[in-house]
Coordinates of C-alpha atoms in Angstrom, one line a residue:
X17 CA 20.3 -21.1 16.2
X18 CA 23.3 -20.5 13.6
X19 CA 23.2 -17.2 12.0
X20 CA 24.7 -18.5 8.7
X21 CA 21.5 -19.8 6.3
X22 CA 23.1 -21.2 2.9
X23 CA 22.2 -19.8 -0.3
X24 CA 19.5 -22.5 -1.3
X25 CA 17.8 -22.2 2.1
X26 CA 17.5 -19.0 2.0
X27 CA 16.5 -18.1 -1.7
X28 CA 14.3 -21.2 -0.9
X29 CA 12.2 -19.2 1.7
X30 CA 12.8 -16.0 0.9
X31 CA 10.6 -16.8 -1.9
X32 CA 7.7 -17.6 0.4
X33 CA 8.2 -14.1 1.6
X34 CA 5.5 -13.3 -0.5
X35 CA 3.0 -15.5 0.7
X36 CA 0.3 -14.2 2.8
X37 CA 0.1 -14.3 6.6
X38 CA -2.8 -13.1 8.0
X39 CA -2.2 -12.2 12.0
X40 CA -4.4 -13.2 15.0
X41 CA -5.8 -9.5 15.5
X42 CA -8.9 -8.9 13.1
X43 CA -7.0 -6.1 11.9
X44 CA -7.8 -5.3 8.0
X45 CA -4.6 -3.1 7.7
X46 CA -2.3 -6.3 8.5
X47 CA -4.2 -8.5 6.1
X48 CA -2.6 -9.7 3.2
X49 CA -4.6 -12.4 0.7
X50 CA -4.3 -15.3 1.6
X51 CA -3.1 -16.9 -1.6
X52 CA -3.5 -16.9 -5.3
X53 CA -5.7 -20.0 -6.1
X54 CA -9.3 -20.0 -5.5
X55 CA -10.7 -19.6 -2.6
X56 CA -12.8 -22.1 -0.8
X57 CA -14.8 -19.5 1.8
X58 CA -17.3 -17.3 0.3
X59 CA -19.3 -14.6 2.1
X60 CA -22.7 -14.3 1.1
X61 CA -24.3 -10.8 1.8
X62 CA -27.8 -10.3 1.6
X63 CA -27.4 -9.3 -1.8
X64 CA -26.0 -12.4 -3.3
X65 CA -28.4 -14.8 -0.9
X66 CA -30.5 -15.4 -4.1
X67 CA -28.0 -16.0 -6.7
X68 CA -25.7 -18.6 -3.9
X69 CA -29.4 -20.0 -3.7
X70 CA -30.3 -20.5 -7.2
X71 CA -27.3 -22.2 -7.9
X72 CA -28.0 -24.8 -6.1
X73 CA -31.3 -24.8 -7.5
X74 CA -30.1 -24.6 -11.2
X75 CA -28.3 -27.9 -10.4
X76 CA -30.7 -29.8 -9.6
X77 CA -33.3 -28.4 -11.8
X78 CA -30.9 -29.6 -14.7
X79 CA -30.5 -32.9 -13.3
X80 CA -33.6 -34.2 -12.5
X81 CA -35.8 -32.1 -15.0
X82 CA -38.2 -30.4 -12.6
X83 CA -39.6 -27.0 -12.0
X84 CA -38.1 -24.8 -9.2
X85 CA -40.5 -25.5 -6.8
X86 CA -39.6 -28.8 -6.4
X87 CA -35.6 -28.5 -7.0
X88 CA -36.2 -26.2 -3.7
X89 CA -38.2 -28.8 -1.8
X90 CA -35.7 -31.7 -2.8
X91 CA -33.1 -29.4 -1.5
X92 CA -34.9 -28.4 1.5
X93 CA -35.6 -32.4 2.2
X94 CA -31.6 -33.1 2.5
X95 CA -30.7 -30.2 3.6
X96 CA -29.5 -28.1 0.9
X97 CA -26.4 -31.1 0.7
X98 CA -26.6 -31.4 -3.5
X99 CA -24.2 -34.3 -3.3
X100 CA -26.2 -35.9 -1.0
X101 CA -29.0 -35.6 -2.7
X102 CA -27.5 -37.2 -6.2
X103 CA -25.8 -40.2 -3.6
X104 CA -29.6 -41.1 -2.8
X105 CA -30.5 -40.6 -6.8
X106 CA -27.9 -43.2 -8.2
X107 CA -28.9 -45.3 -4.9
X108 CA -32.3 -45.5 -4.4
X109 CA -33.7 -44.2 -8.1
X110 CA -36.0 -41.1 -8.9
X111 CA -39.2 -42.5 -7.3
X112 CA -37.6 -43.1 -3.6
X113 CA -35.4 -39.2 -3.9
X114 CA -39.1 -37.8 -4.7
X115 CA -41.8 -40.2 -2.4
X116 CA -38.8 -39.4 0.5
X117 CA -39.0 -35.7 0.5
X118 CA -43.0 -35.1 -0.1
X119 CA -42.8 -34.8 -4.3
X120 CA -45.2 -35.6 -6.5
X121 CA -45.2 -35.7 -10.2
X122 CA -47.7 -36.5 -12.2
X123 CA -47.7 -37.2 -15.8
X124 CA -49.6 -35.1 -18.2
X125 CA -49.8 -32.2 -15.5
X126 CA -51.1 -28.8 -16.3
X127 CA -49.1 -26.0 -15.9
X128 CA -52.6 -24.7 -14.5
X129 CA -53.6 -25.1 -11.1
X130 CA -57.3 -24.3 -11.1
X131 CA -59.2 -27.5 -11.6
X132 CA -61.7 -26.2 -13.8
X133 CA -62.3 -22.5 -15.9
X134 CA -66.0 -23.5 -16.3
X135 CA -68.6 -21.9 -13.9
X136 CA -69.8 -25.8 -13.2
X137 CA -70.2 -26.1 -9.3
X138 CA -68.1 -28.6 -7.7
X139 CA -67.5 -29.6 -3.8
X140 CA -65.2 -28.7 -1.5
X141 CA -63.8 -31.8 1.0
X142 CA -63.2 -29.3 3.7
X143 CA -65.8 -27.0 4.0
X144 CA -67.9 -29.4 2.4
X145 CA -69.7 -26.3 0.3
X146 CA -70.8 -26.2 -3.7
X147 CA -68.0 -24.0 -5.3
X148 CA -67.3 -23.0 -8.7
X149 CA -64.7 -25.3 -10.7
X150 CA -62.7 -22.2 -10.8
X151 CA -61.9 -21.5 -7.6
X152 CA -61.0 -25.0 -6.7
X153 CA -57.2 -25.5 -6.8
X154 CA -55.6 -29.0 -7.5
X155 CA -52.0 -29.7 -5.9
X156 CA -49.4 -32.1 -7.9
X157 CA -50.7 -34.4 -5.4
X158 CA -54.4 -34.3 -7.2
X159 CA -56.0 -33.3 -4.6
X160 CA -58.6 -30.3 -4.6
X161 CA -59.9 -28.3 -2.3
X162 CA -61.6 -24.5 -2.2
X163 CA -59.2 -21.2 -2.7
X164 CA -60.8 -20.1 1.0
X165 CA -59.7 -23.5 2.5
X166 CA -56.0 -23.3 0.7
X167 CA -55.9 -19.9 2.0
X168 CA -56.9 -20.3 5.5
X169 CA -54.5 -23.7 5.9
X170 CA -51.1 -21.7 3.9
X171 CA -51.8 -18.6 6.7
X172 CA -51.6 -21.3 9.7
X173 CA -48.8 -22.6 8.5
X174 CA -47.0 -19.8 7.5
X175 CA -47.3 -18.4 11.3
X176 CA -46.4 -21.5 12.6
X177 CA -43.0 -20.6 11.0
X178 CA -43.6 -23.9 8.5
X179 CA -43.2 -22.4 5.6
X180 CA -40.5 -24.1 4.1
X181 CA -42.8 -27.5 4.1
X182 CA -46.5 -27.1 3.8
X183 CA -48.0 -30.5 3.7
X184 CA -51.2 -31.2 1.9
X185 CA -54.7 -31.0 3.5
X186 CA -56.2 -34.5 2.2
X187 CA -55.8 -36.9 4.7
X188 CA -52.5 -39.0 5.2
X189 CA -51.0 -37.0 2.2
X190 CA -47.2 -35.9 2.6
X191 CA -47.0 -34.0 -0.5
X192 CA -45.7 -30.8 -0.2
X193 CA -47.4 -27.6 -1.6
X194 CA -46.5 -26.1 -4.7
X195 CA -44.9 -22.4 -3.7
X196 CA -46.3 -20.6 -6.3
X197 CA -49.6 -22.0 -5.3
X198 CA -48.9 -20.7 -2.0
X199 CA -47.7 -17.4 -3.0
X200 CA -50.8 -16.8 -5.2
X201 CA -53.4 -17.1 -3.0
X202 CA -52.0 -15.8 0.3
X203 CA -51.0 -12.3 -1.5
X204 CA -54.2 -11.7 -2.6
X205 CA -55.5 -11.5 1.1
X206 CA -52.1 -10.9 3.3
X207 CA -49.7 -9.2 0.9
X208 CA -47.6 -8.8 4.2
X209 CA -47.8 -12.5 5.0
X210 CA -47.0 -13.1 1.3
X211 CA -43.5 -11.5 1.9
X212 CA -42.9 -13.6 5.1
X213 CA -43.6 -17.0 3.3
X214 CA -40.7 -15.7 0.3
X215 CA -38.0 -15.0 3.5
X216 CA -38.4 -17.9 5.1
X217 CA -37.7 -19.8 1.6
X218 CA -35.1 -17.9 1.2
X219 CA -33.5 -18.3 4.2
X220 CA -33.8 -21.9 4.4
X221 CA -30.5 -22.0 3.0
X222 CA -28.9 -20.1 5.4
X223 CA -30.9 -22.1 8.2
X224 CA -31.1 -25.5 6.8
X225 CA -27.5 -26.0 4.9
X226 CA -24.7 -27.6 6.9
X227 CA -22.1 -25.9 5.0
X228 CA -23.6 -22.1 5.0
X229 CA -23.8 -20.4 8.9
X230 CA -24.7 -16.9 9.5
X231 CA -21.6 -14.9 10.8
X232 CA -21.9 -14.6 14.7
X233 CA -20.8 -11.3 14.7
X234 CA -22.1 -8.4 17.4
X235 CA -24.0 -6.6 16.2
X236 CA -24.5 -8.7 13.6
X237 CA -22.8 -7.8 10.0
X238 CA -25.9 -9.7 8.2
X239 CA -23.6 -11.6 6.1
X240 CA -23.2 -15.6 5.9
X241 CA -20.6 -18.1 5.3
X242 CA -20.3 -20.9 2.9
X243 CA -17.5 -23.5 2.8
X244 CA -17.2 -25.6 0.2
X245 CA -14.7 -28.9 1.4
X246 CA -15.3 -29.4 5.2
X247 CA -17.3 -27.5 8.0
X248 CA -14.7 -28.3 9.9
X249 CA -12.6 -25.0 10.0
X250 CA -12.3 -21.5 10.9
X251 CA -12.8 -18.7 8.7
X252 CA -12.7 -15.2 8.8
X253 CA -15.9 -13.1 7.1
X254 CA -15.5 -9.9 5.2
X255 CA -16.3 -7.9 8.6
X256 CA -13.4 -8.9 10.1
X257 CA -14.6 -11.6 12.7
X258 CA -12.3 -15.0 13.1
X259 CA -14.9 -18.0 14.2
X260 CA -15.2 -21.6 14.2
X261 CA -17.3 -22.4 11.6
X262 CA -18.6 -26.0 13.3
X263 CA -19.9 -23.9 16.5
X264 CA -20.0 -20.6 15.8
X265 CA -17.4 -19.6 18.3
X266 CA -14.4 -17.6 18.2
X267 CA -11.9 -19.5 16.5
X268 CA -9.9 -21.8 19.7
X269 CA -8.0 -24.5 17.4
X270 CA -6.4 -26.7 18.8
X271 CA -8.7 -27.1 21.3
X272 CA -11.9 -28.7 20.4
X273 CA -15.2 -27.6 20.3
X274 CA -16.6 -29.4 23.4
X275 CA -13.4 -28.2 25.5
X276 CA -12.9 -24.5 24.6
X277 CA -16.7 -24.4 25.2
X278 CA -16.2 -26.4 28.6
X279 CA -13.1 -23.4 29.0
X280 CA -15.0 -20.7 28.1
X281 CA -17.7 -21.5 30.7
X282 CA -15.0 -22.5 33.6
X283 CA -13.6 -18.9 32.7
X284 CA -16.5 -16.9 33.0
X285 CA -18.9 -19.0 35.5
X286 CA -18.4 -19.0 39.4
X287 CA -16.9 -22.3 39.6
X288 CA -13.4 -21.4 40.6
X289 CA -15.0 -18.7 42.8
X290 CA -16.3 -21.6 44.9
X291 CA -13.4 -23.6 44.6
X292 CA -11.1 -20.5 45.9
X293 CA -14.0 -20.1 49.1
X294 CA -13.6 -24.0 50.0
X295 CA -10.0 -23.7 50.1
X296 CA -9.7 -20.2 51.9
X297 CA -12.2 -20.3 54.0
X298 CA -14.9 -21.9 56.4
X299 CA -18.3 -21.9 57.2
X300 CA -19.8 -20.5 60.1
X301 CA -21.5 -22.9 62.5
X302 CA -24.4 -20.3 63.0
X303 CA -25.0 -18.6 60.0
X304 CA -23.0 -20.3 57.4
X305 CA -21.2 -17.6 56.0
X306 CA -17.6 -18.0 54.7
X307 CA -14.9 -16.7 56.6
X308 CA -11.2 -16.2 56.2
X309 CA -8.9 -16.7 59.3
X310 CA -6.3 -13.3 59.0
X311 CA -4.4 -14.0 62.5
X312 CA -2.6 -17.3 64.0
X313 CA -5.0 -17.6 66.3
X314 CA -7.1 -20.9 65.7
X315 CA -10.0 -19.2 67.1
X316 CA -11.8 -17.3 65.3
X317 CA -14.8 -15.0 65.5
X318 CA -18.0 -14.8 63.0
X319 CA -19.5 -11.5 62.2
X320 CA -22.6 -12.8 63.9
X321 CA -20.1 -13.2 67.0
X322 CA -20.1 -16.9 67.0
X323 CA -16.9 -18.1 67.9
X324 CA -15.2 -21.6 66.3
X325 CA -12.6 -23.7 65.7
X326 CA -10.3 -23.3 62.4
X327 CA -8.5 -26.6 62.5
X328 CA -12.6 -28.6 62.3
X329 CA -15.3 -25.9 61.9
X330 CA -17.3 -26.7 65.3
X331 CA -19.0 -23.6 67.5
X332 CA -16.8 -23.0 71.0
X333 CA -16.9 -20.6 73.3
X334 CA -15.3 -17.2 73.5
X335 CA -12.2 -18.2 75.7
X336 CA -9.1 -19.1 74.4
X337 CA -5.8 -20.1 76.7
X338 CA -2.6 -21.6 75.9
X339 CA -4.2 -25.0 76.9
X340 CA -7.4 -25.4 75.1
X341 CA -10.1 -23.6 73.6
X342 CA -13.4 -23.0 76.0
X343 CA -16.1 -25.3 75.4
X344 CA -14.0 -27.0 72.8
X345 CA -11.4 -30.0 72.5
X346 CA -10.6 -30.6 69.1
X347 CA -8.2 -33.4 67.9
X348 CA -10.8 -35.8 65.9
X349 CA -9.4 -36.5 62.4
X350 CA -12.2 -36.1 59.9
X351 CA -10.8 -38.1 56.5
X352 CA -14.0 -37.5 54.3
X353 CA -13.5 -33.7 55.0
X354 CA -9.8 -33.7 54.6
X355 CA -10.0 -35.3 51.8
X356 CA -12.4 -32.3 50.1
X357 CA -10.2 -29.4 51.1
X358 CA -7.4 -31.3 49.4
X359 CA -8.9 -32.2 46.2
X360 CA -10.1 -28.6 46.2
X361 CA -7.1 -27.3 46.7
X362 CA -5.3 -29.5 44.1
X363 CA -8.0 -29.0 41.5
X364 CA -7.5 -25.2 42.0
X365 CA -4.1 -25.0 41.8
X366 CA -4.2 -26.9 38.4
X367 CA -6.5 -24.8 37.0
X368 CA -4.8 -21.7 37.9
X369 CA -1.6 -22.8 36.2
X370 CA -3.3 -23.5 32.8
X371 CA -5.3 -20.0 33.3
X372 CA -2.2 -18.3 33.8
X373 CA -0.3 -19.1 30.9
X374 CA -3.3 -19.3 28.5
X375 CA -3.8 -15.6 29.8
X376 CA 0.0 -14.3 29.8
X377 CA -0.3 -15.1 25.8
X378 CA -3.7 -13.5 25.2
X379 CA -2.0 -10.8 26.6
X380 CA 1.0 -11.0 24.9
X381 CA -0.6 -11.1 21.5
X382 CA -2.4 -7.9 22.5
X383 CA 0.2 -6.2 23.5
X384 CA 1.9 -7.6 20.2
X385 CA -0.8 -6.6 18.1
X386 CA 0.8 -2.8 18.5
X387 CA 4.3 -4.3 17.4
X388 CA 2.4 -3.5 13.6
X389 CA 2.5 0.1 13.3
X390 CA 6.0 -0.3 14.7
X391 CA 6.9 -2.7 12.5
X392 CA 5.6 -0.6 9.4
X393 CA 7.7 2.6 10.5
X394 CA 10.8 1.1 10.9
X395 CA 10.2 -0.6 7.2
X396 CA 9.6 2.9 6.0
X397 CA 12.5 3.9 7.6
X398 CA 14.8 1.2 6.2
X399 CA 13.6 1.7 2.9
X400 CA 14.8 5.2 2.6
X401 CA 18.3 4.4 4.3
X402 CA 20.7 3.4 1.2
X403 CA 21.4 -0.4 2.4
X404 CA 22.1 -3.3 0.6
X405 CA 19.1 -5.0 1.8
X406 CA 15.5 -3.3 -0.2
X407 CA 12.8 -5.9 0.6
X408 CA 11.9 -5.8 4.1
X409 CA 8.7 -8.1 3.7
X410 CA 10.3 -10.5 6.2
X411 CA 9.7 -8.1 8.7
X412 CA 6.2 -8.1 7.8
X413 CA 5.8 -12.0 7.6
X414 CA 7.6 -12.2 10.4
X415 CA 4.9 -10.4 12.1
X416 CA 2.1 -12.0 10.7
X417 CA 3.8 -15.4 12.0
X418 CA 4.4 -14.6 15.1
X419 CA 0.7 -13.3 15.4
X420 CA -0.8 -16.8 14.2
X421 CA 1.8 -19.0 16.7
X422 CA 1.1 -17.4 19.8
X423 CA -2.2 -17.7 19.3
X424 CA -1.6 -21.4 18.8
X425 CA 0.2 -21.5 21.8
X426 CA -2.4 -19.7 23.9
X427 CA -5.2 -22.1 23.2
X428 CA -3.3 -25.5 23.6
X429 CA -3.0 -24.6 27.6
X430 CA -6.9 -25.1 27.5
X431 CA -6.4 -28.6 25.3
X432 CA -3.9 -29.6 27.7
X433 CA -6.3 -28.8 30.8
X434 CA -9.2 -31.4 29.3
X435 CA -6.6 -33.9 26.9
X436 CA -4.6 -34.7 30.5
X437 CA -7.4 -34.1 33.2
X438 CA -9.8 -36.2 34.7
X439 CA -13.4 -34.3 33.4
X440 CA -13.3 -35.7 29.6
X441 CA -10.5 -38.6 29.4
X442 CA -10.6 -40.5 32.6
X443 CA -11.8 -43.6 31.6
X444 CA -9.9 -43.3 28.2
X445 CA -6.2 -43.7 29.4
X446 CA -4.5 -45.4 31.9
X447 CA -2.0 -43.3 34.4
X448 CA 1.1 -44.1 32.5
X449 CA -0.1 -43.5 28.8
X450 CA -1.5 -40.1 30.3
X451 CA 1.8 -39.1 31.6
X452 CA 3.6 -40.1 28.2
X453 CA 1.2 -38.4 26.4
X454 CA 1.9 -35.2 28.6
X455 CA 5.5 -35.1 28.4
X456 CA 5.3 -35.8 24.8
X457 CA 2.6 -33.0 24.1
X458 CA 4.4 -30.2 26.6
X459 CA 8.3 -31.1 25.1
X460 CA 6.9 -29.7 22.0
X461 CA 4.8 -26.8 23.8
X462 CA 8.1 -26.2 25.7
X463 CA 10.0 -26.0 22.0
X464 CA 7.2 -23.4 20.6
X465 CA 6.9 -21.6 23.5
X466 CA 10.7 -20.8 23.6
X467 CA 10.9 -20.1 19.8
X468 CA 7.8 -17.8 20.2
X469 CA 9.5 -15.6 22.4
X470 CA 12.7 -15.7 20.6
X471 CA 10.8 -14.2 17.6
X472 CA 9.1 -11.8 19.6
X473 CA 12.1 -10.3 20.7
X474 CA 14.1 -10.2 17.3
X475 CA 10.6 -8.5 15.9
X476 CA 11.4 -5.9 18.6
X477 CA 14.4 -4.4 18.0
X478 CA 15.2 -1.1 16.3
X479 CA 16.9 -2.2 13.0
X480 CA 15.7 0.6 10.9
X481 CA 18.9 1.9 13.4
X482 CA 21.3 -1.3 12.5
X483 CA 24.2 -1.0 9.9
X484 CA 23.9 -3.4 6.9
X485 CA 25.3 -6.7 8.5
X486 CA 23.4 -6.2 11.9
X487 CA 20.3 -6.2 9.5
X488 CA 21.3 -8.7 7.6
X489 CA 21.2 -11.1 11.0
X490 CA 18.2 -9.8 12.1
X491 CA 16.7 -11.0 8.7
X492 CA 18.0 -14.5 8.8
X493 CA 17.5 -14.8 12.2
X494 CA 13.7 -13.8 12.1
X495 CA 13.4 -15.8 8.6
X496 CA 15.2 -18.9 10.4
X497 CA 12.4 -18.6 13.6
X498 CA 9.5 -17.8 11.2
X499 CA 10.2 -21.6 9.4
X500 CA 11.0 -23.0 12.4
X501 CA 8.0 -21.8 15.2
X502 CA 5.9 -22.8 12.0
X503 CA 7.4 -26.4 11.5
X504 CA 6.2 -27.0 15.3
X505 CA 2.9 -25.5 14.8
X506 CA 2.7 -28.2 12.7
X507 CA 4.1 -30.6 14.4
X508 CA 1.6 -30.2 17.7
X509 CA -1.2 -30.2 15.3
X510 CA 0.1 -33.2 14.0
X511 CA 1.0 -34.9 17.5
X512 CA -2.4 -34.2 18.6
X513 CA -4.6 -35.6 15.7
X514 CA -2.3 -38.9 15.7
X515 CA -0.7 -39.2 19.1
X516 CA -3.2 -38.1 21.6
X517 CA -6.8 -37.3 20.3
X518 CA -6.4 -40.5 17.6
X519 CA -5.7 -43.4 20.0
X520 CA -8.8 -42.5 21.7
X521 CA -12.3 -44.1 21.4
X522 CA -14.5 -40.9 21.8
X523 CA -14.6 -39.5 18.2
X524 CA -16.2 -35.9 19.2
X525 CA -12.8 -34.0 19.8
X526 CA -11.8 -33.1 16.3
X527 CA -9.6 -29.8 15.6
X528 CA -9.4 -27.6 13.2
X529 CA -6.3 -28.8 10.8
X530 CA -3.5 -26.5 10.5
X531 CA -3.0 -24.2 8.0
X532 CA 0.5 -22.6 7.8
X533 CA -1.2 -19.2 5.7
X534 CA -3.8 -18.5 8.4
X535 CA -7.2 -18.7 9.1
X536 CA -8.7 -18.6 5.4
X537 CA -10.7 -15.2 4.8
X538 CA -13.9 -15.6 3.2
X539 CA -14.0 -14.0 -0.8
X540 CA -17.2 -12.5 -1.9
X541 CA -19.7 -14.6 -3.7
X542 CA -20.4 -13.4 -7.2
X543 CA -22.4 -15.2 -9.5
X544 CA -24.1 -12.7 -11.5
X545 CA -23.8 -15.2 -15.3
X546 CA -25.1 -17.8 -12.8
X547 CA -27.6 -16.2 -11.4
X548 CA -28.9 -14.8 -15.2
X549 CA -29.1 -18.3 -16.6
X550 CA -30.6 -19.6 -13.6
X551 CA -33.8 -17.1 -14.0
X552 CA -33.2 -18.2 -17.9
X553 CA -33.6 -22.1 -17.3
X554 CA -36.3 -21.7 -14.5
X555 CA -39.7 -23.2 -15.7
X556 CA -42.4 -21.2 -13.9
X557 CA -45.4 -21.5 -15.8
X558 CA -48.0 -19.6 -13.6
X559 CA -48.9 -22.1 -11.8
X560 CA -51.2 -19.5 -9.5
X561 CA -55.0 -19.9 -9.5
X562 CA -57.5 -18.2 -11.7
X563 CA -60.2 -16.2 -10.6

């Protein structure tokens, strides 16, 4: 790479200096915000659950003109997905959004639930008993039934973890259950209960939304995530944990999610073990242990004393000359058999090349991972030294680079396992696109790989001890591989959405897109002014029974 960078180049990226790189280790101290514009990641603590919720609510609410109870039902229905909801408004009109998710409205409604406040007995179409009118409740359905058979029907329910969706009792009615109703009458009886029933609506929005997930940390942090574009990405919460936010894994782009999850179990599950024993070793005619030969001899001896052949597997006797083996002639060629040891053996030695290298980086990114306390004493260092050269953040950036694009390199060994193996893509590509696919997507894994290193190694050396001009290429030269090693990020991102994952019929393999900052880390949610003129334009108008 040539040392000289011209003035435009340079001014031109030196100015991007400044923007933040945020490094593969979870590692709050090497963390710079992301950027200045607003951020599409919020966490939501359990603090700010209610006010994320209510805005949501609030939108609809002002929309569609309803009370909260059935903004929250609505919502529940399509799965907290507001646009969604107003798609199937301007599509279908009012009457299909409401008949679809279990609302009823009916005109001239009371804000009072109680059917009647006179003392005049009426009957109950459950327990079929003479009540007074007030303690009979009517839904927004119409229908009526006794406070003791409201009560008894919310309780099941509300064990039964349905909470979010209590149907009405009257036959072949889908209407769903006012809340307050519900509320109401189960708090006189089961305070406890009462409490349950107001989680579990509150937490539907955690459970039930497509774009909020609970962070998978261990032990868990109690906080969630909410994007706002596309749920597929990876984020970062406040705790410090890096996931995927479509499965809840750690984050593996570029792989997908069906492959590092496919990788993840081929690491940790016995399936190599097995493969390693077929290759290594054979079964004993007797008692069907493996065992490995560890002579020349091509007889060999079981711990259970039974002798047999090594070259096919069958029992002989003890007696071995230079002529044959007693009991034994062996010289049949079994194809079938054959066949399996090589395939084995082929299959194991494939996966043990991806392994390796996916490993090597992890490790390198680890041992890396220290180069940042290094990194921030020879800046200190520099700093105080009277050279022409005072902003070291390229140092720093340079870091934070290098962090992000080996740990792009280390998960595209386990894409390349899957994209050019026989387990996911076999019937996808014939033999000769999968080999022109391969040597186009290693070339640029080869070019990354190289400029990684190169990086590395330029990171590493002691320049708070360098006169002014051996600093001076140092800076370009980590500047020049920072651009570049980024540039072919890109480029294999690119490559693989277009090249190798596009072309192919089977639509489930997306990844992550690339983003040269980082993965994005989530900003708190605060929406106090929302959450005050939420409670403001909420219409509860005790909707709760009278006694």
């Amino acid at each position: 790479m040539d040392d000289n960078l011209s003035g435009e180049e340079e001014d031109y990226y030196y100015s991007s200096d400044q923007e933040s790189l945020n490094g593969i280790d979870n590692d709050e101290s090497v963390s710079i915000p992301v950027s200045s514009r607003s951020n599409t990641v919020k966490v939501i603590t359990k603090e700010s659950l209610l006010a994320a919720q209510r805005e949501d609510l609030r939108r609809v609410m002002e929309l569609l003109s309803v009370k909260e109870h059935h903004a929250r039902t609505l919502l529940i229905h399509y799965r907290w997905d507001v646009e969604k909801l107003f798609a199937v408004l301007v599509e279908k009109g009012k009457d299909s959004l409401f008949s679809g998710a279990g609302v009823t409205l009916l005109e001239n409604q009371s804000c009072d639930s109680s059917v009647s406040g006179s003392s005049s007995m009426m009957s109950c179409d459950i327990c079929v008993e003479d009540v007074p009118g007030y303690q009979l409740t009517r839904m927004d359905c119409g229908h009526s039934f006794c406070n003791n058979c409201w009560t008894g029907h919310f309780t099941v329910k509300i064990n039964e973890g349905q909470s979010k969706r209590i149907i009405c009792m009257a036959h072949k009615c889908n209407a769903i259950c006012d809340e307050d109703v519900v509320r109401a009458l189960v708090s006189k009886s089961q305070p406890d209960l009462a409490e349950k029933f107001d989680r579990f609506l509150l937490e539907s929005y955690i459970e039930d939304n497509k774009m909020v997930k609970w962070c998978p940390s261990t032990p868990h942090c109690g906080n969630a995530i909410r994007v706002e574009d596309d749920e597929l990405c990876e984020v970062e919460c406040s705790c410090g944990l890096q996931f995927c936010f479509s499965c809840s894994s750690q984050a593996h782009s570029p792989c997908s999610c069906v492959m590092w999850e496919l990788w993840r179990k081929k690491c940790f599950d016995e399936s190599e073990t097995v493969n390693w024993i077929t290759v290594h070793t054979k079964p004993c005619p007797k008692c069907h242990k493996p065992v490995e030969k560890n002579g020349g001899c091509n007889l060999v001896t079981c711990l259970c004393r039974q002798s047999f052949c090594w070259l096919c597997g069958e029992a002989t006797g003890r007696d071995h000359t230079w002529a044959r083996i007693s009991g034994h002639s062996c010289g049949r060629f079994q194809e079938d058999k054959e066949k399996q040891m090589e395939r084995a053996k082929r299959d194991l030695k494939r996966y043990m090349h991806y392994h390796n290298r996916y490993k090597a980086h992890i490790d390198s990114s680890k041992l890396e991972a220290k180069l940042s306390n290094n990194i921030s004493k020879k800046v200190s260092i520099s700093e105080k030294r009277e050279l022409q050269l005072k902003d070291f953040s390229w140092a720093t950036n340079g870091l934070h680079r290098l962090f992000r694009s080996r740990r792009v390199l280390s998960y595209s060994y386990p894409f390349a396992f899957y994209m050019f193996g026989d387990e996911l893509f076999k019937d996808e590509m014939s033999s000769e696109e999968r080999e022109i696919k391969q040597n186009l997507f290693e070339d640029q894994q080869q070019q990354l790989e190289a400029n990684v290193e190169k990086l590395s190694k330029f990171l590493e050396e002691p320049f708070d001890q360098f006169a002014d001009d051996k600093v001076m290429q140092i800076r370009i030269q980590v500047i020049n591989l920072s651009v570049a090693v980024d540039t072919l990020c890109e480029n294999m991102y690119e490559c693989i959405e277009n090249d190798l994952l596009g072309s192919l019929q089977l639509g489930i393999h997306n990844i992550t897109p690339y983003r040269s900052n980082g993965i994005e880390r989530a900003s708190d949610f605060y929406s106090s002014q929302n959450s005050k003129e939420a409670v403001g334009q909420s219409s509860d108008c005790g909707t709760s029974s009278k006694s």
